[in-house]
Each structure stands twice: as C-alpha cells, then as structure tokens.
XYZ file of C-alpha atoms in Angstrom:
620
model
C 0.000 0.000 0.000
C 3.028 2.382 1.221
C 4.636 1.524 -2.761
C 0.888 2.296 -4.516
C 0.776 5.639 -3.402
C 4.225 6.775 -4.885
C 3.174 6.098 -8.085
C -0.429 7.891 -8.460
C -1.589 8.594 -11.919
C -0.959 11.783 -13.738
C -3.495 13.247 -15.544
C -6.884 11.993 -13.281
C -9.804 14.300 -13.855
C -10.229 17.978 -12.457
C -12.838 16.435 -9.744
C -10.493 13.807 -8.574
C -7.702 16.278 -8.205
C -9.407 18.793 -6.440
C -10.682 16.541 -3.985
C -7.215 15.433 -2.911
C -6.395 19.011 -3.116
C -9.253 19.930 -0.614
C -9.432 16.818 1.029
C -9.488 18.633 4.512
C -12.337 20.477 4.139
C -15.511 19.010 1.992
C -18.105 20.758 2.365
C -20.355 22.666 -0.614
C -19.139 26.004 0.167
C -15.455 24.763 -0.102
C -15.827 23.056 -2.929
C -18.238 26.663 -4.419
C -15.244 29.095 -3.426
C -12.466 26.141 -4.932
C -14.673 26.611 -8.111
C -15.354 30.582 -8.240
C -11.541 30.628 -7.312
C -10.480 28.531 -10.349
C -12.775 30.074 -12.746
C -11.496 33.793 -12.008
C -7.928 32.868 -12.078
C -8.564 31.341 -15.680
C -10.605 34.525 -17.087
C -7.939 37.000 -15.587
C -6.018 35.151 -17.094
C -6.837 35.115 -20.829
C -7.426 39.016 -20.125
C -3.859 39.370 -19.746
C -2.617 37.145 -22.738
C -5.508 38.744 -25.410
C -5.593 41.643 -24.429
C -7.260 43.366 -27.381
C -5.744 46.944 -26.836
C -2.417 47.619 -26.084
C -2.910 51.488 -25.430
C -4.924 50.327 -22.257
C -4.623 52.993 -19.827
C -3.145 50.684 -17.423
C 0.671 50.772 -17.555
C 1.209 47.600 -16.033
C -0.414 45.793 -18.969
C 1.384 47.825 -21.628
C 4.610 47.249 -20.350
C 3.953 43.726 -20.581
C 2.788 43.195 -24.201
C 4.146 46.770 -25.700
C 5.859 44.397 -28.361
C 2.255 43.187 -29.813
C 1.545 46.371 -31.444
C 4.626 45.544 -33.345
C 3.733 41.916 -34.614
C 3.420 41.226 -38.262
C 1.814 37.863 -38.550
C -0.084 35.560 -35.646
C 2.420 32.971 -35.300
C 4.698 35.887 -34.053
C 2.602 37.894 -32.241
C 1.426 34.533 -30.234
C 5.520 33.986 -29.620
C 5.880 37.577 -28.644
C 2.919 37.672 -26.117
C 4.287 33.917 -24.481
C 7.660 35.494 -24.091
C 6.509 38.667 -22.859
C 4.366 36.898 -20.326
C 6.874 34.479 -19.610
C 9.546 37.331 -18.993
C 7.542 39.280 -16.887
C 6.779 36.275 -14.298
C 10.533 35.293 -14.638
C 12.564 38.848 -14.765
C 15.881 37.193 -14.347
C 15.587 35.275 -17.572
C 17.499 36.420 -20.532
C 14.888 36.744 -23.650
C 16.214 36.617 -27.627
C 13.291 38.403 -28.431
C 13.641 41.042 -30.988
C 10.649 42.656 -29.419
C 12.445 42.731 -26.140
C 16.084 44.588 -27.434
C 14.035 47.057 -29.334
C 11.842 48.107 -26.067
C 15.257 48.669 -24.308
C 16.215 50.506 -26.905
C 13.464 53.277 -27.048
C 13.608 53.400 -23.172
C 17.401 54.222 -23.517
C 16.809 57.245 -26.374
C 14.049 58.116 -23.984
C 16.092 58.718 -21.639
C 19.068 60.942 -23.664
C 16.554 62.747 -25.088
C 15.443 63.496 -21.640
C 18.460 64.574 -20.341
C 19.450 66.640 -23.610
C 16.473 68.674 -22.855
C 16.820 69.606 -18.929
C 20.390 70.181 -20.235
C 19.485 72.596 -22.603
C 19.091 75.575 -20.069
C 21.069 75.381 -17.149
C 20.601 78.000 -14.492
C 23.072 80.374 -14.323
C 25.775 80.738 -11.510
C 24.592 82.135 -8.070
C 23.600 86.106 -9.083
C 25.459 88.448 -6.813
C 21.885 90.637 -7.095
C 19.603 88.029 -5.745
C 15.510 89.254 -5.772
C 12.367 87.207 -5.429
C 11.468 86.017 -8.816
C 7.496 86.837 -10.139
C 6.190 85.910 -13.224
C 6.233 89.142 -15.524
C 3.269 89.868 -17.917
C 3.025 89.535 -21.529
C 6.322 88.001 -21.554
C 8.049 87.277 -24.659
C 11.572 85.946 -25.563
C 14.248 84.805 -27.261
C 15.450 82.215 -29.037
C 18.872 81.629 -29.185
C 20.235 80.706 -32.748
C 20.222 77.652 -34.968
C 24.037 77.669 -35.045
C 24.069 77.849 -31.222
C 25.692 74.504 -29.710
C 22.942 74.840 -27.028
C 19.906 74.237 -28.476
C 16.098 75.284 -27.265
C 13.658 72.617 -27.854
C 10.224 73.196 -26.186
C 11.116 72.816 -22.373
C 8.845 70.307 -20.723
C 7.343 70.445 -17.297
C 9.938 68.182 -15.911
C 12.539 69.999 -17.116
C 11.440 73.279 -15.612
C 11.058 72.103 -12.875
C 14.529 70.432 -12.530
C 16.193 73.418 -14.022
C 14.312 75.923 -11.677
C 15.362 74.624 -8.520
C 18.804 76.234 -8.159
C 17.465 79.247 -9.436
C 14.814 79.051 -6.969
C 17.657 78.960 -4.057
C 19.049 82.247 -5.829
C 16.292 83.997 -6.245
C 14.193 83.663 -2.478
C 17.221 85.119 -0.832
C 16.594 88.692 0.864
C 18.671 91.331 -1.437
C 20.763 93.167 1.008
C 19.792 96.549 -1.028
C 19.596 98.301 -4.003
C 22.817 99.141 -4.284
C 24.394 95.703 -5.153
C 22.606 96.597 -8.810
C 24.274 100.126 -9.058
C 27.871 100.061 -10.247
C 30.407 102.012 -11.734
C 30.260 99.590 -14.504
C 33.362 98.454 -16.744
C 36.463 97.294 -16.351
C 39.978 99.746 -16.921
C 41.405 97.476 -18.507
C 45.242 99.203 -17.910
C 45.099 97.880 -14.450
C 44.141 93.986 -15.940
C 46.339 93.773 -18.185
C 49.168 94.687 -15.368
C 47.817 93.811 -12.380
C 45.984 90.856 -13.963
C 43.203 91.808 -11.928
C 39.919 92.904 -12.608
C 39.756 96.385 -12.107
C 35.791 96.065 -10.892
C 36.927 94.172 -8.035
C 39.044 96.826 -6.875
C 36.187 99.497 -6.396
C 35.812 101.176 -9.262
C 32.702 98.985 -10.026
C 31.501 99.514 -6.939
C 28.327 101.552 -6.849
C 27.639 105.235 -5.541
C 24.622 105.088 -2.854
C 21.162 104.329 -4.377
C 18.396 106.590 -3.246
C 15.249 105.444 -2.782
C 12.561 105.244 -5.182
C 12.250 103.038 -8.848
C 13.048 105.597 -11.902
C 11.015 103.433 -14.280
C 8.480 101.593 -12.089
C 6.087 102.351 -14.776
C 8.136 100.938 -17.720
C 6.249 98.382 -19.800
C 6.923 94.866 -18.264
C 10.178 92.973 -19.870
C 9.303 90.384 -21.977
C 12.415 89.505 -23.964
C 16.205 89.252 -22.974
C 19.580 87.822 -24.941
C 21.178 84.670 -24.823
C 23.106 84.114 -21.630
C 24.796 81.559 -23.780
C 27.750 80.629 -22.825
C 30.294 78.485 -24.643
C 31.287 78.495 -28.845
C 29.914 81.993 -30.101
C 28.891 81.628 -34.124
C 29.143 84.147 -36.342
C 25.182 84.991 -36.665
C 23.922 83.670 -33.421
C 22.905 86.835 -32.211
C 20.226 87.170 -35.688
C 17.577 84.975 -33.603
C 17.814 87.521 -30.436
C 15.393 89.647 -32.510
C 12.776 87.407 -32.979
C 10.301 87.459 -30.441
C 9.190 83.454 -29.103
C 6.038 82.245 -26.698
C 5.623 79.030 -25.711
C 2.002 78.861 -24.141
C 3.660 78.546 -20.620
C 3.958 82.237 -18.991
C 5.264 80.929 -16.178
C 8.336 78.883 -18.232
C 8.660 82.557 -20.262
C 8.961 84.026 -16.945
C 11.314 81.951 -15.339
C 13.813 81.885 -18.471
C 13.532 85.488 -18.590
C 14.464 86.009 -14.986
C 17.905 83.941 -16.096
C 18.520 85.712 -18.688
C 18.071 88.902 -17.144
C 20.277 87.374 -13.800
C 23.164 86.884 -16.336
C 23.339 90.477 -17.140
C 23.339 91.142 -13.537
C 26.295 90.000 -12.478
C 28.134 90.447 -16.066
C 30.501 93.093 -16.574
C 29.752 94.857 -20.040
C 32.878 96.236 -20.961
C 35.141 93.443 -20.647
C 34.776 90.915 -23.663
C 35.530 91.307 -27.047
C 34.486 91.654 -30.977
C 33.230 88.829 -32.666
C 32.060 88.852 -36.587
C 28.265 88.899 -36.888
C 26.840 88.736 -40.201
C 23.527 89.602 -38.652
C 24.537 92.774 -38.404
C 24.023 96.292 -38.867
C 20.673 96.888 -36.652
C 19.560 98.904 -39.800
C 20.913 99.023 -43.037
C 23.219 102.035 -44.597
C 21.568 104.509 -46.338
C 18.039 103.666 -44.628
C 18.150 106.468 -42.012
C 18.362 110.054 -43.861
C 18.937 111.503 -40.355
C 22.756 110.529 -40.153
C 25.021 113.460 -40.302
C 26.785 113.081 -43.537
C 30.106 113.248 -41.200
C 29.084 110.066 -39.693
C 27.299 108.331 -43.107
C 30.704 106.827 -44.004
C 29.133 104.264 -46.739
C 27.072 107.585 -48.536
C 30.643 109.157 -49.039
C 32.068 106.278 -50.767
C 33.587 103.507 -48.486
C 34.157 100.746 -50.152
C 34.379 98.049 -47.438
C 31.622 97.090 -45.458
C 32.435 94.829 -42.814
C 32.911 96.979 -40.254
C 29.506 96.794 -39.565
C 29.668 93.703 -38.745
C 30.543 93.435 -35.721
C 29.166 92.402 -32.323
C 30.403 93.689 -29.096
C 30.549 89.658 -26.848
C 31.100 90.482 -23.171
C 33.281 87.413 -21.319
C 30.303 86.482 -18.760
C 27.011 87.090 -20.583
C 25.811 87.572 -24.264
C 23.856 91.270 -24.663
C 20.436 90.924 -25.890
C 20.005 92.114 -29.311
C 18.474 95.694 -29.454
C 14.391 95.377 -30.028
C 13.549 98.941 -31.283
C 9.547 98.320 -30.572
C 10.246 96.758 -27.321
C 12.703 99.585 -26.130
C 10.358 102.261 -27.002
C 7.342 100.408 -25.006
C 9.561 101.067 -22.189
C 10.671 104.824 -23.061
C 6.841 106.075 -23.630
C 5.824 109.019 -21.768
C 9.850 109.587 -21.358
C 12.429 112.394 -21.946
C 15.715 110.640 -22.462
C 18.635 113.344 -22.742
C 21.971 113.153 -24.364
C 24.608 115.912 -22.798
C 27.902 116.223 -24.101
C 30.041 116.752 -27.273
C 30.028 115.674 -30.799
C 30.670 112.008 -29.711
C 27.193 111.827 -27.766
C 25.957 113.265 -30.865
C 27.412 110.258 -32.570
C 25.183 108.020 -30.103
C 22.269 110.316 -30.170
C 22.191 109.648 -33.487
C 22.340 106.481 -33.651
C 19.820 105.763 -31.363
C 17.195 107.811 -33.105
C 17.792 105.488 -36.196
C 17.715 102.225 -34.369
C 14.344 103.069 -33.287
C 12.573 104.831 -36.158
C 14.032 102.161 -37.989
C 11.290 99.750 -35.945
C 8.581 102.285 -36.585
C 6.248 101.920 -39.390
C 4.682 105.159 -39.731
C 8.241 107.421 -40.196
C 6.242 110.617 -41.039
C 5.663 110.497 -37.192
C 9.159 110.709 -36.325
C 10.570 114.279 -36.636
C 12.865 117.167 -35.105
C 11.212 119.508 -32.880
C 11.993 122.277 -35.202
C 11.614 120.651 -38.164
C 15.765 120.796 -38.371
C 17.206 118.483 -40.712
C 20.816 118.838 -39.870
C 22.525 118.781 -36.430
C 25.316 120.712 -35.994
C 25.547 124.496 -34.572
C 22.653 124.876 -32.365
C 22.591 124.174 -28.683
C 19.800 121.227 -28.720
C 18.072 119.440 -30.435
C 14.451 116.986 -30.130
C 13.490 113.876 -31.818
C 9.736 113.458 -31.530
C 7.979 109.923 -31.636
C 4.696 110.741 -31.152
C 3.363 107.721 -31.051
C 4.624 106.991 -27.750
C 4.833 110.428 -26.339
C 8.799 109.661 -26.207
C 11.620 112.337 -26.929
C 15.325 112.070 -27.765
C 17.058 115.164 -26.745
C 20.667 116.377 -27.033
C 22.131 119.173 -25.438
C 25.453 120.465 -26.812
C 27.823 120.745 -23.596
C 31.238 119.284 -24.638
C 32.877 120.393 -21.133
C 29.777 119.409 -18.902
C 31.019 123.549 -17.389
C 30.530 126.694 -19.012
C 32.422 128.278 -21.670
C 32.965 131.918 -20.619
C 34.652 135.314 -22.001
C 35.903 137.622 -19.855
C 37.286 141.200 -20.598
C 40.623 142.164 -20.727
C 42.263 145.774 -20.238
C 42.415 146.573 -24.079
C 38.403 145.924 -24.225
C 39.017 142.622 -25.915
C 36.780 139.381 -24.851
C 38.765 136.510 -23.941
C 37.272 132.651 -23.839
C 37.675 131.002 -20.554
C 36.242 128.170 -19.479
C 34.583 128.291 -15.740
C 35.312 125.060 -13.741
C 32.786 125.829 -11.239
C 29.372 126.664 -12.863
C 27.242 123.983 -15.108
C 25.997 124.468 -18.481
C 23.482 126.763 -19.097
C 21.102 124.389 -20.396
C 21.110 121.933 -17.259
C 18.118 123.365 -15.859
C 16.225 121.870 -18.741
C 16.654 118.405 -18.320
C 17.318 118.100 -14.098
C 14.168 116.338 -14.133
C 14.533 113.997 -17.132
C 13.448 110.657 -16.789
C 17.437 109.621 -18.322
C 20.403 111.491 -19.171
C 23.309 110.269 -20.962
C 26.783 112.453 -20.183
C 29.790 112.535 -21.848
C 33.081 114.760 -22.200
C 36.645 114.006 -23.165
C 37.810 114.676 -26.250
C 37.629 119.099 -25.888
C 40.028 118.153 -22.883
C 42.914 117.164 -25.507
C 43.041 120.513 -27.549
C 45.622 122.738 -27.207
C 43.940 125.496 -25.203
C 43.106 123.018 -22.694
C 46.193 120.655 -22.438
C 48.068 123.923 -21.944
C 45.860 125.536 -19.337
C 47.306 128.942 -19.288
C 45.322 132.105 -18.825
C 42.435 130.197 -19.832
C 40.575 128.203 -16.507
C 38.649 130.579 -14.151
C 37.036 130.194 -10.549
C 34.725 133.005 -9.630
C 36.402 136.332 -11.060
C 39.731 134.409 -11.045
C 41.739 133.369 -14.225
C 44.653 131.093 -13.306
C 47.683 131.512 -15.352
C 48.371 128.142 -15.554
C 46.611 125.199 -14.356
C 47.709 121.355 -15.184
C 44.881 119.635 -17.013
C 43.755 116.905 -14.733
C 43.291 119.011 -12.078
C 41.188 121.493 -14.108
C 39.109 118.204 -15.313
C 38.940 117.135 -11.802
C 37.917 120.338 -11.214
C 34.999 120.637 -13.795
C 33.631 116.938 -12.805
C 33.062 117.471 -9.293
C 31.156 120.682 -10.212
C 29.069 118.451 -12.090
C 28.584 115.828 -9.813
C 27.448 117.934 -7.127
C 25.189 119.743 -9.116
C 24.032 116.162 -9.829
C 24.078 115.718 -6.402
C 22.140 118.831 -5.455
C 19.520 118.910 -7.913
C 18.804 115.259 -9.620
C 16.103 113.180 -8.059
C 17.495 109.552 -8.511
C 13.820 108.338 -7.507
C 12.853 109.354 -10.472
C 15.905 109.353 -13.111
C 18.719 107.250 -14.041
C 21.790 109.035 -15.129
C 24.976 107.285 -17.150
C 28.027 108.293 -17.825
C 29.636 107.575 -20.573
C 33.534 107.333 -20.486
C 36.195 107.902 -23.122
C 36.025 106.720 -26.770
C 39.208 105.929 -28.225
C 40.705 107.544 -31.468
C 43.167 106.354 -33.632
C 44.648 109.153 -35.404
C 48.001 107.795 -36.765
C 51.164 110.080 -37.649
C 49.538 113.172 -36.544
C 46.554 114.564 -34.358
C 42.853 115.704 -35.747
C 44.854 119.046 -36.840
C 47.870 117.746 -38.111
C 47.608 114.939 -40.628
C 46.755 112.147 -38.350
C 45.193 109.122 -40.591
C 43.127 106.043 -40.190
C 42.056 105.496 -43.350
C 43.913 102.135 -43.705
C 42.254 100.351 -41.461
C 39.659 97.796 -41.880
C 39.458 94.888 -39.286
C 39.834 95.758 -35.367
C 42.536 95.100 -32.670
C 42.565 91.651 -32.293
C 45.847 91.604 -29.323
C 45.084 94.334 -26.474
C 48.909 94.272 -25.814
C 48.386 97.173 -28.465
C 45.595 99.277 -27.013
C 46.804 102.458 -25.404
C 47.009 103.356 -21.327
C 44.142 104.118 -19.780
C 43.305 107.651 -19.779
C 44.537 109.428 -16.713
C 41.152 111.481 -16.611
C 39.062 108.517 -16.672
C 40.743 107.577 -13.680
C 39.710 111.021 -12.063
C 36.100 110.527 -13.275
C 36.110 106.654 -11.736
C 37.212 108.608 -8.311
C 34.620 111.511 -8.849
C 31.963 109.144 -9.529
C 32.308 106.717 -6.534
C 32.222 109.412 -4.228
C 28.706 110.710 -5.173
C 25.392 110.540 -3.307
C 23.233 109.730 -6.446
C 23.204 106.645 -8.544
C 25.425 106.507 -11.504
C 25.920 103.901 -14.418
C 29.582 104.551 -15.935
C 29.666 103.211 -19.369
C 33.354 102.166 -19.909
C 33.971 102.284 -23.748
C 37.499 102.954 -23.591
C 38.776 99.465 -24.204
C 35.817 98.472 -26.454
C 36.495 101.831 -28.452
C 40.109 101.366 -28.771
C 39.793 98.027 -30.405
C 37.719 99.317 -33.471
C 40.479 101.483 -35.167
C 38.277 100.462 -38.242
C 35.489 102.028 -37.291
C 36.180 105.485 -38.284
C 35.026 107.834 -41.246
C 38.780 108.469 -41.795
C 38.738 110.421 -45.033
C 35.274 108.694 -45.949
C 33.752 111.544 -43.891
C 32.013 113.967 -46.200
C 31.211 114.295 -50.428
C 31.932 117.454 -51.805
C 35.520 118.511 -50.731
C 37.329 122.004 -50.756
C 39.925 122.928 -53.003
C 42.538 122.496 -50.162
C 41.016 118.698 -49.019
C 40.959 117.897 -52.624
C 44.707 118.403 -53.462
C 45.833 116.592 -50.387
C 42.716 114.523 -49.073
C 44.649 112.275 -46.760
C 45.755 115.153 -44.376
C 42.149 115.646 -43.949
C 40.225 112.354 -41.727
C 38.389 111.491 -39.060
C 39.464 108.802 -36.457
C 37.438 110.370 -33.409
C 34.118 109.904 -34.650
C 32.514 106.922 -35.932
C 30.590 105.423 -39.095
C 27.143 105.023 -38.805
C 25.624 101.980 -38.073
C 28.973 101.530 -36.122
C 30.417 101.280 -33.145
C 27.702 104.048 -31.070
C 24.881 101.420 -32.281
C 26.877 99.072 -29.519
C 26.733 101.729 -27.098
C 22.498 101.729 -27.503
C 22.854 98.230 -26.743
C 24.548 98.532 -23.571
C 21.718 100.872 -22.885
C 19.406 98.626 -23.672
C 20.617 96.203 -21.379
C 21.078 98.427 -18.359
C 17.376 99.530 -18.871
C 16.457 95.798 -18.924
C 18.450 95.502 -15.444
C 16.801 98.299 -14.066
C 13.393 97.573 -15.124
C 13.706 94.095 -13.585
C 15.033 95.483 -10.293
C 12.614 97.937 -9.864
C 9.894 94.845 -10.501
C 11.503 93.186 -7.963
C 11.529 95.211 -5.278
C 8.026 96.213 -5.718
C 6.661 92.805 -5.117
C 8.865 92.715 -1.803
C 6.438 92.378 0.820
C-alpha cells in the first residue's frame, strides 16, 4: 500500500484532483469558493494574454505586451505575447526576443533625449543681485540661434522644474539693497592687463549710494532678454535675439527670462571682445536720412563694409540684441537726454535710427523744429509721437561753461569756468534719463596747456595742469548732480572715453586712419588708460546719487576700423581735394557703427533696471 501511493496517476480528472487538493475540508461552500476561485484565475487570465488593446490605460499591462503592437503575422505575435508573459513572471531570464532589445532601446533614447532637454538651459551661476522672482506679464523671448551649440527645444514640465530649482535657491534670498545693482560699470582694462586683476573688483565697479525710489516703475513689463549663452559663439547667433518666441507657458517665459536677465546682472559689459556677426548692422546704410553726412561713411564712398559687422561679446554674458519696438514700449511718456560733445551726438544719433528704424509710420518721427541737420545749435528733439517719447541732445562738450571775460584793451577773452554747469542743465534736471559725456575738448591745445584760460569766480589762473582742471569741472558736475537730480525718479549714465586712432599726426595735423579695416585683435596694443578717466572713476564713486559709468574705452580702442577716416564727407574744398589724406576722421565713428553698440549697452542696463525695480516692488 506504502509503494501504490508513490506512483499515483498523472493526468486523473479535475474532480479527482481537487478533492485530494481539498481533502481537509468538503463541504459545498469549499468546494463553491475552490470553483469561483479557479474560474477567475482562468478569465484573468486570458485578459492578460488577449488583451485586445495595447494602449490600455493601465501601464502595467502595456509594459507587458508593448511588443504586440509591433507583430506582423499571428504565429509571431502569439511567440511575442508567451515570451513577454513568460519574462515578466521570470525577470531574471534572458529573452532573444527582438521585441524585447528594441523596447530597451526606445527606453534608452528616452532617456538621452530626456536629459538633452533639462540640459538645454542650465541655471546660471549664483547672481550676486539676488531678488524674489514673479512671473512678468506679456512676456516674450528669445530664441537663441540655430548655429548655437545649445539648443532650445520646447522645455517640458519636468525639465522646468529640474532646471528651476537652483534658481529658486538664488532667487528667495533677501537682497541686502539696491545698491548691489548700481555700479560704476566696466572694467579699466590698464590695471588687468598689469595687475591681472579685474579692475571692478578693486572698487571702481563699486556703486555710488542708491536713493530710494524706482526711476522706471512704470516701464512696460520685460518680456524679452539675450542669450546668456555661454560656450562656442557663431558668427550669426545673435540674428535669432530679434525674434520674439512664446511658448504657451507664462510661467516657463517668466522663469527663463528672470535667467537671462540674472546673467546680465552679475556680467561686466565692458570686458569681452568683438566677434564677426553677419547679422549685423541693426539697420541698413543709407536707410536712415537723419545721419550726419560726417558720420554716413558708406554715402561718401567707403568701399568696405564689414565693419559693420561686428558684435560687441562680453566674457560672462551675451547682450540681448536691441528690439527697437520693445525699447520704445519702455521709453513712452519719457524724456531721455543726451549731454555732451560731438561724440554723444554720434550716439544720439544712432539711437534715433535704431528706433525709427522699428517704426512703421516714419512721417511720425521728426525734429522739434523741423531741423534736418545737427550741428551748430545748442539742442536738439526727436519726436515719436506715437509713444509720447523724446530724444534730446544738449550740446555741452565740457559738462562747465564756456565763458569770455574782458581784458584791459576791451578785448573778450574765452575762458572756461570750472565751477558753474551748463546753461542748459536746468532743462533736463528732471529727465526721466540722461546720458553724459566729455573728453575729447580736454585734448586741444587750449586746454592741455591751461594757461590764462581756466577761471574760478572772477579768477583766471595763469596756468593750471589739465587733470586738475578736469577734476575740477567733474566734481562741479557731480554735485550739481548731487544737489539737484532726483534719482527716484531718473537714471543718469556716464559715458567714459572713446578711443581715437589718429596715426602720424593729431585731428589738426595729418593724423590718418584710413587704412584700417578689421579691429585690434591683441590688447597688448591698445593704449594706457586715460589718466582722466581715472579722475572721473574717483569723482563718480564718491557721489550721493546713482550713476551707471559706461566704460567704452577698451571696447572703443579696439575698433580702429570704425572710423570715417577720409570717408567723412562728399563734396571737398579745393585744399582737401589736393591733399585729401591730411584731412580724416578717427574720433568719430561710421554710422551703423560702433555708437549702435553703445544703444545696446543701454538697452541692457534699462532691462536691469526695469527688472530690479519689478523686484523690489513685489517685496512684501
């Protein structure tokens, strides 16, 4: 009996086998559940093996027979569902299937893809100008260009989110206070190339005190910012900073905005270099009849043309291209004033034709005065009525008054008075932004001599060294600045000196530039920095009221190309025509040109200040 049971049959009926199974308990309701028990098991599952959809909402069942959707004939798609099934029960066993290496595949570019994109748009370093972060409205943006090695696929939610957080970390800290945005910005770059320092560390980019109070709290919100993009710049990969991009996702706008804008925060302007950019000029030659002829170098003949070209590439950040339309949305209902010589008039100019340039209807664009030409009258106004916006200049090449005084003989003699402001300052004190400039009057005889020619009060000095006169003149200035200037409710730059390149001679004596046609690639060639900038940088730190300084001396001294040189007017005199090469220019510069770089800075620092001001608004 022991040996018969050893050896029971396989393959008895389903009744006889489930009454050894539940030999213990025999009783209907076992047996009922045994049954119920059996029968669901069995319908679950052919559910599982025939699954007729393999979309079914249920990832657990897609994952198992994702390879069916695949299947050409039966006899394969029965193999592939068997292995599937029989992989899924068994994960440790190694399957042949084709099915099986091809899922693995897609799950592995799934993956890179994934990672490409959160990749894509890193958050930038810790900003030295942290503020809370707010979505801004009607954002738009950028997109950074095809030739860019970082590319900007549509971000997903998980990638915003990953690429937020150490942003977010940056962003929720308390700003200590408005100052950390105000600088003496640029870099005098005499003192790097020596000290091998940067000269912003050292306190010249540190800021004057801030007062209270947000200059352009009413600006239209920002919307669109450069490339921070860092890494291989191409030659046109600043074309696609113009056009304007919108995902759906305001909040994704906002947050890449707030980046972009954070880059320019902490990046130092004037330090970086020129790269070719065929994307260039913002406007084309000939398209803005407002340039001085002096300045409309390709009008007068000059043959090469890629000196517009050029884009000014700071080291830390990339400047956002300038958006005419978008820069006068945040200049309506504003006065923005130029003060200063012929140079400013060189940027003044400029500007005015970047931004009619994005203005369809030109007829309402126009001088004050109807004036055409800009050259021997005190001031001048561009009108764009559509946004209730002016563009002013005010002829004031020593920032102090010219003055005559009388000598014994009757006589008038010119002096220049080192302790009263221009005349005209008491028409723009309470413009919304003024621009000032002087420099280049300081390097003419009568003042590089300084004798009988500086006055205080009633008193002429019969000699007086140069940088002290300067000094002098700028500390009138800034405390007239100081004294009359509300910096709640305007932002006032100063822009520093711009470079000439007059070689084997001066302005007067034959100097020429007419030769040159790419810029200064090694800055072991630029020239010291000028001793009077340094008095300025001094001057400037030691003021109550905000001020941006825009450093253009090094940027400047790189473009020896840039110049109308003898290209600088048509119809010559009789004494230019016999010897034009003793006549050029190599102070001022071709428009579009270098000043059209200038704007952009401008641009940017409005950007800066429109997102502090934002910022600090929405701090509870």
């Amino acid at each position: 009996m022991a040996d018969a049971t050893k050896y029971i049959p396989i393959g008895g009926t389903l009744n006889s086998d489930l009454k050894t199974l539940f030999s213990i308990s025999k009783t209907r309701k076992t047996l009922t559940f045994a049954y119920a028990f059996t029968f669901a098991f069995v319908l679950f599952t052919v559910f599982l093996a025939f699954c007729p959809s393999p979309n079914t909402s249920s990832p657990f069942f897609t994952n198992i027979f994702s390879s069916t959707a695949s299947s050409t004939s039966s006899t394969n798609a029965y193999k592939s569902q068997l292995s599937s099934i029989f992989s899924f029960f068994f994960h440790n066993t190694t399957s042949s299937s084709p099915s099986s290496f091809n899922s693995t595949t897609a799950t592995a570019h799934n993956t890179t893809t994934s990672r490409s994109t959160n990749n894509t748009f890193p958050s930038p370093p810790k900003s030295k100008r942290p503020f809370k972060t707010t979505p801004f409205e009607n954002q738009t943006r950028t997109a950074p260009s095809e030739n860019q090695t970082q590319t900007t696929p549509t971000i997903s939610k998980k990638s915003s989110n990953h690429t937020a957080k150490p942003h977010d970390d940056v962003v929720n800290k308390e700003p200590s206070s408005v100052s950390n945005h105000t600088r003496v910005s640029g870099t005098s770059y005499e003192d790097k190339a020596l000290k091998k320092t940067n000269h912003s560390s050292n306190g010249v980019a540190s800021a004057p005190k801030v007062s209270g109070g947000s200059p352009h709290g009413n600006l239209s919100s920002l919307g669109k910012g450069g490339d921070t993009g860092k890494g291989v710049v191409h030659s046109n990969y600043t074309a696609s900073l113009v056009k304007k991009q919108k995902n759906g996702n305001k909040e994704e706008d906002s947050r890449v905005e707030d980046e972009t804008i954070e880059a320019l925060v902490k990046c130092d302007f004037f330090d970086g270099e020129w790269i070719k950019d065929d994307s260039y000029p913002l406007y084309e030659p000939g398209s803005c009849n407002l340039i001085d002829e002096q300045f409309s170098c390709i009008q007068n003949g000059r043959p090469d043309k890629d000196y517009q070209k050029y884009k000014w590439k700071p080291k830390g950040c990339s400047l956002p291209r300038l958006d005419g339309q978008r820069m006068l949305e945040m200049l309506r209902g504003k006065r923005l004033i130029f003060v200063g010589d012929s140079i400013n008039r060189n940027m003044w100019e400029s500007l005015i034709c970047i931004l009619r340039n994005s203005v369809k209807d030109k007829s309402k664009v126009y001088e004050a005065k109807g004036r055409v030409h800009f050259r021997g009258e005190a001031s001048y106004s561009f009108i764009f009525k559509d946004y209730n916006f002016s563009a002013e200049l005010f002829v004031s090449p020593f920032l102090v008054q010219e003055w005559e005084v009388q000598v014994k003989n009757g006589t008038k003699k010119e002096t220049l008075r080192l302790d009263l402001v221009g005349k005209s300052s008491v028409q723009y004190k309470n413009a919304d932004i003024i621009i000032f400039n002087t420099g280049h009057w300081w390097t003419h005889d009568k003042t590089s001599k300084g004798k009988d020619y500086y006055q205080e009060g009633s008193h002429v000095y019969n000699e007086l060294n140069v940088l002290e006169a300067f000094r002098r003149a700028i500390t009138t200035w800034s405390r007239w600045i100081d004294a009359n200037v509300d910096s709640s409710k305007s932002m006032i730059f100063f822009r520093g000196y711009s470079a000439s390149h007059f070689s084997g001679g001066q302005w007067n004596s034959g100097g020429q530039c007419d030769r040159e046609t790419v810029p200064i690639k090694n800055e072991k060639y630029l020239k010291e920095y000028p001793p009077k900038m340094r008095v300025l940088e001094k001057v400037l730190r030691n003021m109550k009221t905000q001020v941006t300084y825009l450093n253009v001396t090094k940027m400047t001294d790189l473009r020896k190309d840039g110049h109308p040189s003898i290209y600088r007017k048509q119809n010559l005199s009789v004494e230019e025509r016999k010897s034009p090469l003793r006549f050029q220019d190599c102070s001022h510069w071709c428009l579009p040109g270098v000043p059209d770089t200038w704007n952009e800075i401008l641009y940017a620092e409005l950007l800066l200040k429109q997102y502090q001001n934002q910022h600090l608004k929405k701090k509870p």
